[in-house]
Amino acid sequence: MNPARLTVDRPVMTGMATLIVILLGLAALTRLPVDLLPDITYPVLTVTTAYPNAGPEEVEQLVTRPIEQAAAAITGAREIRSTSSEGNSNVRVQFGWGTDLREAVDDLRDRLARIASQLPEGAERPLVRQFDTQASPIMQLGVGSALDPIQLRALIDNRIAPRFERLPGVAAVDVRGGLEREIRIEVHPERLQALGIGLDTVRSALQEASVVSPGGPVVEGRREFRLRTEAQFRDLEEIANTVVRRDETGPVRLFQIADIRDTHQRPTRTFRVDGADGMVLAIRKLADANTVEVAAAVRAEVRRIERDFPQVAIQIPSDGSRFISRSIANLGQAILYGSALAVLVLLAFLRNLRFTLVAATAIPISVIATFGLVYFGGLTLNLMTLGGIALGVGLMVDNAIVVIESIARNREENPGLGIPEAAIQGTGQVSAAIVASTLTTLAIFLPLFFAEELAGQLFKPLAAVVAFALAVSLVASLTLVPMLMARRMLHAASAATAPPHGLERTYLRLLEPALRHPWWVVLASIALLLFALQGFRGVGTEFLPATDEGDIRINLSMEPGTRLEVLDAVTRDVEATVRERVPEAQHVVTSIGASAFGFGSPSASNLRLNVGPRDARDRSSDEIAAALRQAIGQPPGVTVRVRATGGIFMRGFGRGDDTESLSIEVRGFDRVAMNAVALAFGEAVEDIPGVTDVRVGDDGGRPEFLTRIDRARAADLGVDVRSIAQAIETAIGGSRAGQLRTGGTETRIWVQVQDAEHRRLDELLNLTIAGAGGDRIPLRSLVQFDPVIGPSSIQRREQARIATLFVNVAERPLGDIAADVRAALAQLPLPDEVDYQVSGDIEEQEAAFSELFLGTVLAILLVYMVMASLYESLRDPLIVMFSVPLAAIGVVLALRLTGTTLNVQSLIGVMLLVGIVVNNAILLVDRMARLQRGEGRAVRDAVLLAARQRLRPILMTTLTTILALVPLSLGLGEGGEAQAPMARVVIGGLLSSTLITLLLIPSLYLIVHRSATAAVPPSPGTA
């Protein structure tokens, strides 16, 4: 069926149908959300549990392991990782793609409720978060004020942070820095000893003196009342007058044995923004929330907060949505420039402005219609969907070019043919060919829709957009283009469309000797292919192309146990170096001490530099990082790591703030042996080219004292072990003893021995604890302290301990470095029961490469099957498929000449080539078959005539596709590096395949059909 017969006779209907599509697409465009990438955030749930004053090993045994066991039973859980650090447990549960996280949250909370009784009494309730706490926040807000630090922290906790948390799409707001109010009871141990009072007595007295209790119902006549007892502390005076003990000498009140201070909690970390002390609010979004929309809502709320709280100044040192917006705008420009270049190619070949405009209508119609697909498909405008449009711009006009060229040639060769008849007849002659070429292109995307890993999640939207745009362009070419070409006004200057015969004569002079020696052409093509395949050995591999997002991280780590003040002084020196050596730095956010969720070492600090857009500076992020690495060096006692990070781009793939792209996980049972192996691995790989520095996740442990209780003696004296441990905890670390409620806020009451941090342990052993019969037993007779080295944190994967060696890489492709690392590690002997795994981005790279290689093979098979079905032939589609391997020649040249690596993006380009490069061969073989079988021409004559007739549409479609991708291939502007490898691969492969196809396909057709006759049955669409 030829649809042009309907549309040429009904132009109004065709025009209205086109306008309906355009209106719906434009309406959808105004409602489309914008994001950097498709929704590929890892399906991760995080369980965080605070266990104050507990060491990493206690947290691991008492908190982390029960939670891991509960999470392992959840349906769909694929991997469980955990970090146990001082006072904190973090369990990260990763699910399979497509998991409904809301159902997973309910299931996980239900299982956590079942094990709640197994958790220690001092542990807080586990919090389940629907995001990865180790992933980067989308925004950071710096808060400064002249207010007292305690007042500022209270204002943010109670008034400002909740306003951000109420915004749609905001998952959590991490409040960092500032000082939290605390009522500290500093007990004098000498007075306790003189009066024979224990810390447990003080703590119990405070807890019992501040209660809220229901009293039950009271009935008076016809009414019933509720009785409630509120006896909470209301001010410091009530706390000070609390009776701790009463005996024959009278009451002993708290103020007699302790100092009551209204102060702040002991700071464990501090923050600076651009060198000034302040607070930082880290905004985290829900997994399915739109980054740009959330960031816009946060910025609007910032303006409202500054209006409502003039004493507070808020700046935004880090905003990931800015990079997203600039990247999308840059990609939009690439689409416009590519479209303009494609139209110029059409004008150069058609030499008719009106015909060029008709062909060009396929671009806006296809693009606008695709916006409707994006909207109704629940997708976003992102680098993948817009990248698909940019990739398809040149392809969108291919079908229209073929139709217009066929109509124009019919008019030229048959001057007496009417314009409407020429439009119908010309469309019918090529309809089978363009349908076949479009279907083969669409077939290559099918494997992507079955991909389950990251590559499939990343490129499914791109595949859907390109496929839909090409389908729309096919429909437009078979309906709208013939209708427009049937208008007489377009043919007023049709004489100007005469083909460039000089180009055709030159082509035929090359083709005729090739047809005299067709086997030489085949052998020469094979030789070129084999030579090109050798070039693949020099092409590096990596997971994703590096992007310059203006984000640089500096990590400093010192000896475990280093005081916060010492670490702060070292960090200030580094900040001074940054101010001196990095004039591009727009903002510097400094974090000193443990991280927000307690994962990081308390002896480490981090600096995050925002150096602005790439176009606004002369140096790249990598160059700035390399200069800083050299300027800072390695000060004595300090380990420094400097790297330019992927920032928000890598955060979409589950990468965190402090994660290198390559790491080595050592598994075993003995922590000392595992750390020794990790250190040996570090020495083995640190000299590999491209490795800038290495870091062992476990920093060797931190000094601590292990309390050993004499259980037999404690039992004899009637003292339980739990009471002993609690007394020691209260004396040294302190413990909660109630809360002070004032003005709707609650402040914890903390009991601790005065100057506990600066006292010798021998002094604390003089404290007493109640024994059987009320006797006071000194702790000295029950416990002893042994100095040991304990871990600062414990990492686990799949419920087994691991020691991780982080490898920072630069200046070399990741795949090459990983290969060298594996070769170096293979030469090292391993202790029994210790093994290792190279992980990080290399794991994702290998999984993605495997899936895409399989997808490419499936695409080749599908393309052949589609063509065989359409032509009801096995031979002709096989001839066409010979154009596919020829693309490898251009692919290798493009990668080597531009220094591009083989990555996920370039592999997608290879898959696309499978469907694109066969289009030219289809045009040739289809026309040859029509002339030979339909018109009874000799094989050689059919080959020569078909080659001459199809030269111009082949050159036009190839050049429009190539030039439309040139702006994308340059990789200029924000985010341009992400799409450039795919464009470069397509340009190189299409160019080489087209140039060789013009000689190889006619030669192969002649070889295969040399003995054929005109009696062979006609191909589809001949009639």
Short mmCIF file of N, CA, C and O in Angstrom, two decimals, residues 27 35 80 190 257 280-281 336 358 481 629-630 645 659 713 756 851 978-979 989 993:
data_model
loop_
_atom_site.label_atom_id
_atom_site.label_comp_id
_atom_site.label_asym_id
_atom_site.label_seq_id
_atom_site.Cartn_x
_atom_site.Cartn_y
_atom_site.Cartn_z
N ALA A 27 2.44 21.25 23.91
CA ALA A 27 1.81 21.27 25.23
C ALA A 27 2.58 20.39 26.20
O ALA A 27 2.76 20.75 27.38
N ASP A 35 16.15 16.97 34.14
CA ASP A 35 17.12 16.35 35.04
C ASP A 35 18.37 16.03 34.24
O ASP A 35 18.37 16.09 33.01
N ILE A 80 24.19 -6.32 50.40
CA ILE A 80 24.13 -5.62 51.68
C ILE A 80 25.54 -5.21 52.06
O ILE A 80 26.45 -6.04 52.12
N GLU A 190 35.36 13.39 94.03
CA GLU A 190 35.80 13.42 95.42
C GLU A 190 34.62 13.54 96.38
O GLU A 190 34.58 12.89 97.44
N ILE A 257 26.98 18.25 95.04
CA ILE A 257 27.97 17.28 94.57
C ILE A 257 28.34 17.48 93.10
O ILE A 257 29.18 16.75 92.57
N VAL A 280 26.25 24.15 57.72
CA VAL A 280 25.96 23.67 56.38
C VAL A 280 24.70 22.82 56.42
O VAL A 280 24.56 21.95 57.29
N LEU A 281 23.79 23.10 55.51
CA LEU A 281 22.60 22.27 55.35
C LEU A 281 22.74 21.50 54.04
O LEU A 281 22.86 22.10 52.97
N LEU A 336 20.20 22.36 17.69
CA LEU A 336 19.89 23.43 16.74
C LEU A 336 20.99 23.56 15.68
O LEU A 336 20.71 23.67 14.48
N VAL A 358 10.82 21.38 2.52
CA VAL A 358 9.91 20.23 2.66
C VAL A 358 10.62 19.10 3.42
O VAL A 358 10.06 18.51 4.35
N VAL A 481 5.28 14.55 3.29
CA VAL A 481 6.21 14.98 2.24
C VAL A 481 5.61 14.81 0.84
O VAL A 481 5.67 15.74 0.03
N ARG A 629 47.63 19.10 43.94
CA ARG A 629 48.30 17.92 44.49
C ARG A 629 49.79 18.18 44.66
O ARG A 629 50.41 17.79 45.65
N GLN A 630 50.36 18.88 43.69
CA GLN A 630 51.79 19.19 43.77
C GLN A 630 52.06 20.29 44.79
O GLN A 630 53.06 20.24 45.52
N THR A 645 36.28 15.25 40.79
CA THR A 645 35.27 14.20 40.86
C THR A 645 34.19 14.40 39.82
O THR A 645 34.04 15.47 39.23
N THR A 659 34.33 8.18 47.31
CA THR A 659 34.51 6.90 46.64
C THR A 659 35.35 7.08 45.39
O THR A 659 35.02 7.88 44.53
N ARG A 713 34.34 -12.11 90.79
CA ARG A 713 34.32 -11.22 91.95
C ARG A 713 33.04 -10.37 91.95
O ARG A 713 32.44 -10.13 93.01
N ALA A 756 36.26 14.62 82.88
CA ALA A 756 36.52 13.19 82.70
C ALA A 756 37.55 12.94 81.62
O ALA A 756 38.38 12.01 81.73
N GLU A 851 27.03 -6.75 28.65
CA GLU A 851 25.65 -6.64 28.21
C GLU A 851 25.55 -5.96 26.84
O GLU A 851 24.75 -6.38 25.98
N ALA A 978 29.92 14.02 27.81
CA ALA A 978 29.12 12.82 28.04
C ALA A 978 28.63 12.19 26.74
O ALA A 978 28.58 10.97 26.62
N GLN A 979 28.26 13.01 25.76
CA GLN A 979 27.68 12.50 24.53
C GLN A 979 28.68 12.43 23.39
O GLN A 979 28.42 11.78 22.37
N GLY A 989 32.32 5.56 11.94
CA GLY A 989 31.83 4.32 11.36
C GLY A 989 30.99 4.54 10.13
O GLY A 989 31.11 3.80 9.14
N SER A 993 32.10 3.22 6.39
CA SER A 993 31.20 2.23 5.82
C SER A 993 30.59 2.73 4.52
O SER A 993 30.49 1.99 3.54
#
